[in-house]
XYZ file of C-alpha atoms in Angstrom:
127
model
C 68.174 -16.138 6.477
C 64.605 -15.999 5.196
C 62.016 -17.665 7.542
C 58.710 -17.862 7.193
C 56.194 -19.156 10.173
C 52.486 -20.233 9.528
C 49.837 -20.184 12.078
C 45.874 -20.165 12.435
C 45.229 -23.746 11.027
C 42.753 -25.829 12.862
C 39.908 -27.898 12.789
C 36.475 -26.307 11.379
C 32.978 -27.737 10.273
C 31.999 -27.304 6.542
C 30.963 -23.890 5.703
C 33.050 -22.447 8.323
C 35.983 -20.030 7.983
C 39.767 -19.805 9.150
C 42.508 -17.101 8.500
C 45.943 -18.380 8.042
C 48.805 -15.985 8.923
C 52.481 -16.438 7.591
C 55.243 -14.300 9.577
C 58.247 -13.364 7.683
C 61.707 -12.484 8.486
C 65.363 -12.073 7.059
C 64.115 -10.234 3.839
C 63.507 -6.437 2.999
C 61.803 -6.708 -0.182
C 58.705 -8.862 -1.371
C 58.670 -10.410 -4.779
C 55.942 -12.860 -5.357
C 54.399 -14.873 -2.169
C 52.181 -17.726 -2.171
C 49.932 -20.224 -0.417
C 50.176 -23.991 -1.191
C 48.545 -26.857 0.243
C 49.305 -30.752 0.127
C 46.561 -33.409 1.331
C 47.708 -36.794 2.228
C 48.310 -39.029 -1.184
C 48.333 -35.778 -3.311
C 50.814 -33.398 -5.022
C 51.200 -30.203 -3.501
C 48.800 -27.303 -5.013
C 49.361 -23.981 -5.475
C 45.900 -22.157 -4.292
C 46.978 -18.415 -4.043
C 49.798 -15.791 -4.835
C 50.305 -12.350 -4.689
C 52.573 -10.218 -6.317
C 54.723 -7.099 -4.970
C 52.192 -5.156 -6.603
C 49.242 -6.557 -4.585
C 47.598 -8.270 -7.717
C 46.720 -11.693 -6.744
C 45.854 -15.033 -8.464
C 43.828 -17.968 -7.351
C 43.469 -21.610 -8.099
C 39.911 -22.723 -9.658
C 39.678 -24.700 -6.668
C 39.452 -21.800 -4.125
C 38.700 -18.904 -6.412
C 35.712 -16.878 -4.926
C 36.547 -18.421 -1.438
C 39.735 -17.677 -0.542
C 41.517 -14.624 -0.409
C 45.370 -13.681 -0.111
C 46.529 -10.448 1.349
C 49.499 -9.087 3.011
C 50.780 -6.461 5.418
C 54.319 -5.438 4.205
C 54.804 -3.391 7.549
C 54.310 -6.462 9.350
C 55.975 -8.667 6.770
C 53.026 -11.019 7.078
C 50.943 -12.739 4.409
C 47.558 -14.047 5.114
C 44.786 -16.226 3.803
C 41.339 -15.973 4.556
C 39.450 -18.899 3.977
C 35.550 -18.908 3.836
C 32.952 -21.563 2.874
C 35.469 -24.327 3.786
C 34.973 -27.742 2.430
C 36.160 -31.269 3.660
C 38.111 -31.224 0.293
C 40.056 -28.196 1.637
C 41.723 -30.607 4.378
C 45.333 -30.412 3.994
C 48.798 -29.249 5.215
C 49.075 -25.435 4.265
C 52.340 -23.792 3.465
C 53.390 -20.347 2.684
C 56.237 -19.649 0.270
C 58.527 -16.882 -1.046
C 59.845 -16.714 -4.455
C 62.790 -14.581 -5.900
C 60.714 -13.905 -8.811
C 57.763 -11.778 -9.872
C 54.483 -13.711 -9.849
C 54.538 -12.732 -13.707
C 57.409 -14.661 -14.218
C 56.096 -18.070 -12.650
C 53.794 -20.794 -13.936
C 50.361 -20.143 -13.301
C 50.658 -16.424 -12.683
C 52.514 -17.585 -9.137
C 51.023 -20.885 -8.481
C 53.536 -23.167 -9.746
C 55.555 -24.419 -6.696
C 59.016 -25.163 -8.440
C 59.959 -21.223 -8.507
C 59.580 -20.760 -4.801
C 62.599 -20.893 -2.716
C 61.587 -20.413 0.668
C 59.119 -22.434 2.698
C 57.472 -22.437 5.847
C 56.851 -25.483 7.983
C 53.189 -25.892 7.234
C 49.745 -25.193 9.339
C 47.349 -28.054 9.205
C 43.406 -27.266 8.316
C 40.937 -30.007 8.764
C 37.221 -29.470 7.529
C 34.815 -31.997 8.777
C 31.582 -32.593 7.020
């Protein structure tokens, strides 16, 4: 079965950087994969998605600061987060969809289209 395991979360000061990883297994092809986050008391937010062709989509809240990438040979998804802000504090999840990003709301940012989820990794940014 498909499994996704996130790592790389932690605590950092505002302006700092973190790199999240998501190790995948149990699948032989990639479709749309994305990063989501959820802060306490807030809805889950899609922040970045990448398709099988490498094209990426970002939420306005992270555009220009975060970069999604993948290594197909390692079945690993990454999220490089720079210029972190306290409002980036949240639990971060990676997810995999059965669909292409072009078929998902927001170019891949709609969480309802994702079938497989990791357990999450906490990111805390202090001011």
